[in-house]
């Protein structure tokens, strides 16, 4: 049977460096799995827009893989609506959280000269969705296994504390300014803002890293395995489940 089409769906950015990084991620996915038909799509800023890509697909099965690090509006609304508009089409889970992302963050911090006992603010894009916050909390715990210093989450938008607030909180006991671990895929607006948050150093975004292509393909494979299966129960068992209407991890 022909493999389902893989729609690699990114947020989108106006940053040329960010666009190049995401383009390279798709290329790595194709290099790892040359038999797959991989198409690009975006939920904001760039085109082609996801609904248009889905509408133009030939008959057959398809999987939308969010090139996003957490659950949030784009996963639960934009991607969910696009998937619902076409039969035999499903959405995969986002890339995070995953211990391999924590290991990659630790690598980026080490590359920036951050020692293991330094305080760190994990800077995520942010979402008002409780599941997105839970995703980030899980990643904080995974990173904590790899580090000795204090770690706190901070968000770029739509959630609290903000990254500057988290930086200030870690400095509240008289500690030196913490480092910021950029939990962002690529350069762009949110990453640029991190330099203004009062940290001693800001790590580079996650891309480029082959592990992200591997994760995206794993999410695809997991989704393919559930194509045609019974509808999910809607209860993943995570603490955020009681706080949201829609669960995408069940």
mmCIF file of N, CA, C and O in Angstrom, residues 69-141:
data_model
loop_
_atom_site.group_PDB
_atom_site.id
_atom_site.type_symbol
_atom_site.label_atom_id
_atom_site.label_comp_id
_atom_site.label_asym_id
_atom_site.label_seq_id
_atom_site.Cartn_x
_atom_site.Cartn_y
_atom_site.Cartn_z
ATOM 1 N N UNK A 69 6.549 22.521 18.770
ATOM 2 C CA UNK A 69 7.121 21.882 19.946
ATOM 3 C C UNK A 69 6.095 21.526 21.013
ATOM 4 O O UNK A 69 6.391 20.724 21.902
ATOM 5 N N UNK A 70 4.889 22.109 20.942
ATOM 6 C CA UNK A 70 3.884 21.871 21.972
ATOM 7 C C UNK A 70 2.494 21.872 21.367
ATOM 8 O O UNK A 70 2.277 22.388 20.264
ATOM 9 N N UNK A 71 1.568 21.304 22.117
ATOM 10 C CA UNK A 71 0.155 21.438 21.778
ATOM 11 C C UNK A 71 -0.244 22.896 21.986
ATOM 12 O O UNK A 71 0.302 23.592 22.825
ATOM 13 N N UNK A 72 -1.223 23.363 21.224
ATOM 14 C CA UNK A 72 -1.716 24.728 21.378
ATOM 15 C C UNK A 72 -2.765 25.014 20.325
ATOM 16 O O UNK A 72 -3.290 24.101 19.683
ATOM 17 N N UNK A 73 -3.064 26.279 20.125
ATOM 18 C CA UNK A 73 -4.133 26.674 19.211
ATOM 19 C C UNK A 73 -3.912 26.127 17.803
ATOM 20 O O UNK A 73 -4.841 25.623 17.174
ATOM 21 N N UNK A 74 -2.686 26.214 17.320
ATOM 22 C CA UNK A 74 -2.442 25.780 15.944
ATOM 23 C C UNK A 74 -2.690 24.281 15.778
ATOM 24 O O UNK A 74 -3.174 23.839 14.734
ATOM 25 N N UNK A 75 -2.368 23.493 16.807
ATOM 26 C CA UNK A 75 -2.616 22.055 16.745
ATOM 27 C C UNK A 75 -4.099 21.756 16.921
ATOM 28 O O UNK A 75 -4.689 20.985 16.154
ATOM 29 N N UNK A 76 -4.714 22.371 17.926
ATOM 30 C CA UNK A 76 -6.084 22.012 18.285
ATOM 31 C C UNK A 76 -7.143 22.651 17.394
ATOM 32 O O UNK A 76 -8.277 22.168 17.337
ATOM 33 N N UNK A 77 -6.785 23.742 16.713
ATOM 34 C CA UNK A 77 -7.779 24.429 15.877
ATOM 35 C C UNK A 77 -7.365 24.386 14.406
ATOM 36 O O UNK A 77 -8.016 23.753 13.580
ATOM 37 N N UNK A 78 -6.272 25.044 14.066
ATOM 38 C CA UNK A 78 -5.872 25.142 12.654
ATOM 39 C C UNK A 78 -5.651 23.764 12.030
ATOM 40 O O UNK A 78 -6.206 23.444 10.975
ATOM 41 N N UNK A 79 -4.822 22.958 12.669
ATOM 42 C CA UNK A 79 -4.509 21.644 12.108
ATOM 43 C C UNK A 79 -5.710 20.711 12.224
ATOM 44 O O UNK A 79 -6.028 19.966 11.288
ATOM 45 N N UNK A 80 -6.406 20.767 13.353
ATOM 46 C CA UNK A 80 -7.574 19.900 13.540
ATOM 47 C C UNK A 80 -8.658 20.187 12.501
ATOM 48 O O UNK A 80 -9.277 19.261 11.958
ATOM 49 N N UNK A 81 -8.891 21.443 12.193
ATOM 50 C CA UNK A 81 -9.904 21.790 11.191
ATOM 51 C C UNK A 81 -9.487 21.329 9.801
ATOM 52 O O UNK A 81 -10.312 20.826 9.023
ATOM 53 N N UNK A 82 -8.221 21.482 9.482
ATOM 54 C CA UNK A 82 -7.741 21.047 8.169
ATOM 55 C C UNK A 82 -7.877 19.534 8.021
ATOM 56 O O UNK A 82 -8.293 19.028 6.972
ATOM 57 N N UNK A 83 -7.547 18.791 9.065
ATOM 58 C CA UNK A 83 -7.647 17.338 9.035
ATOM 59 C C UNK A 83 -9.112 16.902 8.905
ATOM 60 O O UNK A 83 -9.441 15.970 8.162
ATOM 61 N N UNK A 84 -9.996 17.587 9.628
ATOM 62 C CA UNK A 84 -11.415 17.228 9.595
ATOM 63 C C UNK A 84 -12.059 17.503 8.240
ATOM 64 O O UNK A 84 -13.123 16.952 7.940
ATOM 65 N N UNK A 85 -11.420 18.323 7.417
ATOM 66 C CA UNK A 85 -12.010 18.704 6.131
ATOM 67 C C UNK A 85 -11.814 17.643 5.051
ATOM 68 O O UNK A 85 -12.369 17.777 3.954
ATOM 69 N N UNK A 86 -11.064 16.592 5.368
ATOM 70 C CA UNK A 86 -10.723 15.606 4.332
ATOM 71 C C UNK A 86 -10.749 14.208 4.924
ATOM 72 O O UNK A 86 -10.190 13.983 6.006
ATOM 73 N N UNK A 87 -11.352 13.246 4.240
ATOM 74 C CA UNK A 87 -11.345 11.870 4.753
ATOM 75 C C UNK A 87 -9.947 11.261 4.701
ATOM 76 O O UNK A 87 -9.082 11.706 3.935
ATOM 77 N N UNK A 88 -9.742 10.247 5.542
ATOM 78 C CA UNK A 88 -8.485 9.486 5.565
ATOM 79 C C UNK A 88 -7.279 10.384 5.845
ATOM 80 O O UNK A 88 -6.194 10.178 5.302
ATOM 81 N N UNK A 89 -7.514 11.379 6.670
ATOM 82 C CA UNK A 89 -6.448 12.336 7.018
ATOM 83 C C UNK A 89 -6.409 12.480 8.535
ATOM 84 O O UNK A 89 -7.451 12.638 9.173
ATOM 85 N N UNK A 90 -5.223 12.412 9.105
ATOM 86 C CA UNK A 90 -5.073 12.534 10.550
ATOM 87 C C UNK A 90 -3.923 13.488 10.864
ATOM 88 O O UNK A 90 -3.095 13.783 9.997
ATOM 89 N N UNK A 91 -3.887 13.924 12.113
ATOM 90 C CA UNK A 91 -2.786 14.764 12.587
ATOM 91 C C UNK A 91 -1.905 13.961 13.530
ATOM 92 O O UNK A 91 -2.399 13.188 14.360
ATOM 93 N N UNK A 92 -0.619 14.134 13.399
ATOM 94 C CA UNK A 92 0.328 13.539 14.332
ATOM 95 C C UNK A 92 0.482 14.453 15.551
ATOM 96 O O UNK A 92 0.008 15.589 15.553
ATOM 97 N N UNK A 93 1.135 13.953 16.565
ATOM 98 C CA UNK A 93 1.439 14.760 17.740
ATOM 99 C C UNK A 93 2.565 15.741 17.417
ATOM 100 O O UNK A 93 3.366 15.502 16.505
ATOM 101 N N UNK A 94 2.642 16.851 18.149
ATOM 102 C CA UNK A 94 3.774 17.766 17.956
ATOM 103 C C UNK A 94 5.088 17.115 18.372
ATOM 104 O O UNK A 94 5.100 16.019 18.939
ATOM 105 N N UNK A 95 6.186 17.792 18.116
ATOM 106 C CA UNK A 95 7.502 17.210 18.339
ATOM 107 C C UNK A 95 7.834 17.029 19.818
ATOM 108 O O UNK A 95 8.563 16.103 20.192
ATOM 109 N N UNK A 96 7.338 17.919 20.665
ATOM 110 C CA UNK A 96 7.671 17.829 22.078
ATOM 111 C C UNK A 96 6.457 17.576 22.939
ATOM 112 O O UNK A 96 5.324 17.655 22.447
ATOM 113 N N UNK A 97 6.697 17.252 24.210
ATOM 114 C CA UNK A 97 8.009 17.084 24.852
ATOM 115 C C UNK A 97 8.624 15.738 24.523
ATOM 116 O O UNK A 97 7.931 14.795 24.166
ATOM 117 N N UNK A 98 9.935 15.662 24.687
ATOM 118 C CA UNK A 98 10.655 14.424 24.431
ATOM 119 C C UNK A 98 12.039 14.562 25.072
ATOM 120 O O UNK A 98 12.659 15.631 24.981
ATOM 121 N N UNK A 99 12.527 13.508 25.730
ATOM 122 C CA UNK A 99 13.853 13.606 26.361
ATOM 123 C C UNK A 99 14.962 13.982 25.388
ATOM 124 O O UNK A 99 15.965 14.590 25.786
ATOM 125 N N UNK A 100 14.787 13.640 24.116
ATOM 126 C CA UNK A 100 15.817 13.990 23.132
ATOM 127 C C UNK A 100 15.864 15.493 22.891
ATOM 128 O O UNK A 100 16.924 16.050 22.567
ATOM 129 N N UNK A 101 14.742 16.169 23.060
ATOM 130 C CA UNK A 101 14.746 17.627 22.968
ATOM 131 C C UNK A 101 15.446 18.238 24.176
ATOM 132 O O UNK A 101 16.149 19.245 24.056
ATOM 133 N N UNK A 102 15.245 17.640 25.340
ATOM 134 C CA UNK A 102 15.961 18.112 26.533
ATOM 135 C C UNK A 102 17.466 17.953 26.336
ATOM 136 O O UNK A 102 18.248 18.852 26.691
ATOM 137 N N UNK A 103 17.876 16.823 25.779
ATOM 138 C CA UNK A 103 19.307 16.605 25.529
ATOM 139 C C UNK A 103 19.844 17.619 24.522
ATOM 140 O O UNK A 103 20.976 18.114 24.654
ATOM 141 N N UNK A 104 19.030 17.961 23.532
ATOM 142 C CA UNK A 104 19.448 18.958 22.545
ATOM 143 C C UNK A 104 19.551 20.339 23.176
ATOM 144 O O UNK A 104 20.500 21.092 22.889
ATOM 145 N N UNK A 105 18.614 20.679 24.046
ATOM 146 C CA UNK A 105 18.702 21.950 24.773
ATOM 147 C C UNK A 105 19.975 22.008 25.611
ATOM 148 O O UNK A 105 20.665 23.038 25.660
ATOM 149 N N UNK A 106 20.268 20.916 26.289
ATOM 150 C CA UNK A 106 21.490 20.862 27.099
ATOM 151 C C UNK A 106 22.725 21.046 26.219
ATOM 152 O O UNK A 106 23.675 21.743 26.594
ATOM 153 N N UNK A 107 22.700 20.477 25.037
ATOM 154 C CA UNK A 107 23.812 20.654 24.099
ATOM 155 C C UNK A 107 23.946 22.115 23.677
ATOM 156 O O UNK A 107 25.058 22.652 23.622
ATOM 157 N N UNK A 108 22.821 22.759 23.389
ATOM 158 C CA UNK A 108 22.866 24.168 22.988
ATOM 159 C C UNK A 108 23.382 25.038 24.141
ATOM 160 O O UNK A 108 24.121 25.999 23.916
ATOM 161 N N UNK A 109 22.979 24.730 25.358
ATOM 162 C CA UNK A 109 23.469 25.488 26.512
ATOM 163 C C UNK A 109 24.976 25.305 26.675
ATOM 164 O O UNK A 109 25.707 26.273 26.931
ATOM 165 N N UNK A 110 25.458 24.080 26.523
ATOM 166 C CA UNK A 110 26.894 23.821 26.631
ATOM 167 C C UNK A 110 27.651 24.562 25.542
ATOM 168 O O UNK A 110 28.731 25.126 25.784
ATOM 169 N N UNK A 111 27.098 24.586 24.328
ATOM 170 C CA UNK A 111 27.739 25.303 23.224
ATOM 171 C C UNK A 111 27.824 26.796 23.507
ATOM 172 O O UNK A 111 28.737 27.480 23.020
ATOM 173 N N UNK A 112 26.873 27.310 24.301
ATOM 174 C CA UNK A 112 26.880 28.729 24.661
ATOM 175 C C UNK A 112 27.741 29.016 25.888
ATOM 176 O O UNK A 112 27.816 30.166 26.339
ATOM 177 N N UNK A 113 28.368 27.982 26.434
ATOM 178 C CA UNK A 113 29.250 28.164 27.584
ATOM 179 C C UNK A 113 28.552 28.162 28.923
ATOM 180 O O UNK A 113 29.129 28.583 29.933
ATOM 181 N N UNK A 114 27.334 27.668 28.981
ATOM 182 C CA UNK A 114 26.566 27.642 30.231
ATOM 183 C C UNK A 114 26.937 26.401 31.032
ATOM 184 O O UNK A 114 26.859 25.282 30.516
ATOM 185 N N UNK A 115 27.324 26.582 32.286
ATOM 186 C CA UNK A 115 27.711 25.457 33.131
ATOM 187 C C UNK A 115 26.477 24.763 33.699
ATOM 188 O O UNK A 115 25.397 25.345 33.790
ATOM 189 N N UNK A 116 26.652 23.501 34.122
ATOM 190 C CA UNK A 116 25.521 22.690 34.545
ATOM 191 C C UNK A 116 24.858 23.199 35.818
ATOM 192 O O UNK A 116 23.700 22.890 36.079
ATOM 193 N N UNK A 117 25.581 23.970 36.630
ATOM 194 C CA UNK A 117 24.978 24.465 37.868
ATOM 195 C C UNK A 117 24.412 25.882 37.715
ATOM 196 O O UNK A 117 23.912 26.463 38.682
ATOM 197 N N UNK A 118 24.460 26.468 36.530
ATOM 198 C CA UNK A 118 23.863 27.779 36.284
ATOM 199 C C UNK A 118 22.342 27.665 36.255
ATOM 200 O O UNK A 118 21.792 26.676 35.782
ATOM 201 N N UNK A 119 21.661 28.721 36.724
ATOM 202 C CA UNK A 119 20.223 28.788 36.564
ATOM 203 C C UNK A 119 19.852 28.953 35.097
ATOM 204 O O UNK A 119 20.596 29.551 34.326
ATOM 205 N N UNK A 120 18.708 28.411 34.722
ATOM 206 C CA UNK A 120 18.268 28.450 33.325
ATOM 207 C C UNK A 120 16.779 28.743 33.254
ATOM 208 O O UNK A 120 15.986 28.169 34.015
ATOM 209 N N UNK A 121 16.407 29.631 32.357
ATOM 210 C CA UNK A 121 15.006 29.836 32.012
ATOM 211 C C UNK A 121 14.749 29.152 30.688
ATOM 212 O O UNK A 121 15.398 29.468 29.684
ATOM 213 N N UNK A 122 13.834 28.210 30.694
ATOM 214 C CA UNK A 122 13.429 27.538 29.463
ATOM 215 C C UNK A 122 12.405 28.436 28.779
ATOM 216 O O UNK A 122 11.284 28.592 29.254
ATOM 217 N N UNK A 123 12.774 29.037 27.660
ATOM 218 C CA UNK A 123 11.937 30.028 26.988
ATOM 219 C C UNK A 123 11.158 29.374 25.863
ATOM 220 O O UNK A 123 11.722 28.944 24.861
ATOM 221 N N UNK A 124 9.822 29.300 26.039
ATOM 222 C CA UNK A 124 8.938 28.715 25.041
ATOM 223 C C UNK A 124 8.082 29.806 24.426
ATOM 224 O O UNK A 124 7.900 30.890 25.019
ATOM 225 N N UNK A 125 7.521 29.520 23.259
ATOM 226 C CA UNK A 125 6.709 30.533 22.576
ATOM 227 C C UNK A 125 5.493 30.931 23.397
ATOM 228 O O UNK A 125 5.142 32.101 23.487
ATOM 229 N N UNK A 126 4.817 29.947 24.006
ATOM 230 C CA UNK A 126 3.684 30.257 24.879
ATOM 231 C C UNK A 126 2.345 30.041 24.215
ATOM 232 O O UNK A 126 2.182 30.200 23.008
ATOM 233 N N UNK A 127 1.369 29.648 25.029
ATOM 234 C CA UNK A 127 0.001 29.415 24.578
ATOM 235 C C UNK A 127 -0.906 29.499 25.794
ATOM 236 O O UNK A 127 -0.494 29.205 26.917
ATOM 237 N N UNK A 128 -2.161 29.880 25.582
ATOM 238 C CA UNK A 128 -3.130 29.901 26.666
ATOM 239 C C UNK A 128 -3.688 28.515 26.966
ATOM 240 O O UNK A 128 -4.398 28.323 27.951
ATOM 241 N N UNK A 129 -3.360 27.533 26.136
ATOM 242 C CA UNK A 129 -3.865 26.174 26.320
ATOM 243 C C UNK A 129 -3.117 25.481 27.458
ATOM 244 O O UNK A 129 -1.880 25.491 27.506
ATOM 245 N N UNK A 130 -3.872 24.858 28.368
ATOM 246 C CA UNK A 130 -3.258 24.204 29.526
ATOM 247 C C UNK A 130 -2.356 23.047 29.120
ATOM 248 O O UNK A 130 -1.376 22.748 29.802
ATOM 249 N N UNK A 131 -2.676 22.384 28.013
ATOM 250 C CA UNK A 131 -1.839 21.268 27.559
ATOM 251 C C UNK A 131 -0.476 21.761 27.092
ATOM 252 O O UNK A 131 0.526 21.060 27.236
ATOM 253 N N UNK A 132 -0.433 22.954 26.516
ATOM 254 C CA UNK A 132 0.845 23.516 26.090
ATOM 255 C C UNK A 132 1.736 23.765 27.301
ATOM 256 O O UNK A 132 2.944 23.483 27.278
ATOM 257 N N UNK A 133 1.148 24.297 28.371
ATOM 258 C CA UNK A 133 1.912 24.523 29.598
ATOM 259 C C UNK A 133 2.412 23.206 30.177
ATOM 260 O O UNK A 133 3.546 23.115 30.665
ATOM 261 N N UNK A 134 1.572 22.174 30.116
ATOM 262 C CA UNK A 134 1.982 20.860 30.615
ATOM 263 C C UNK A 134 3.131 20.309 29.783
ATOM 264 O O UNK A 134 4.070 19.707 30.311
ATOM 265 N N UNK A 135 3.078 20.506 28.473
ATOM 266 C CA UNK A 135 4.178 20.076 27.609
ATOM 267 C C UNK A 135 5.493 20.715 28.041
ATOM 268 O O UNK A 135 6.531 20.057 28.133
ATOM 269 N N UNK A 136 5.441 22.022 28.303
ATOM 270 C CA UNK A 136 6.655 22.739 28.699
ATOM 271 C C UNK A 136 7.121 22.281 30.076
ATOM 272 O O UNK A 136 8.326 22.106 30.320
ATOM 273 N N UNK A 137 6.182 22.052 30.995
ATOM 274 C CA UNK A 137 6.560 21.556 32.328
ATOM 275 C C UNK A 137 7.256 20.204 32.237
ATOM 276 O O UNK A 137 8.220 19.935 32.973
ATOM 277 N N UNK A 138 6.776 19.342 31.354
ATOM 278 C CA UNK A 138 7.431 18.048 31.171
ATOM 279 C C UNK A 138 8.852 18.230 30.647
ATOM 280 O O UNK A 138 9.778 17.524 31.073
ATOM 281 N N UNK A 139 9.012 19.171 29.730
ATOM 282 C CA UNK A 139 10.348 19.408 29.186
ATOM 283 C C UNK A 139 11.276 19.983 30.261
ATOM 284 O O UNK A 139 12.453 19.611 30.329
ATOM 285 N N UNK A 140 10.752 20.851 31.124
ATOM 286 C CA UNK A 140 11.548 21.384 32.240
ATOM 287 C C UNK A 140 12.038 20.234 33.121
ATOM 288 O O UNK A 140 13.205 20.197 33.530
ATOM 289 N N UNK A 141 11.153 19.291 33.426
ATOM 290 C CA UNK A 141 11.537 18.152 34.259
ATOM 291 C C UNK A 141 12.592 17.294 33.555
ATOM 292 O O UNK A 141 13.551 16.817 34.192
#
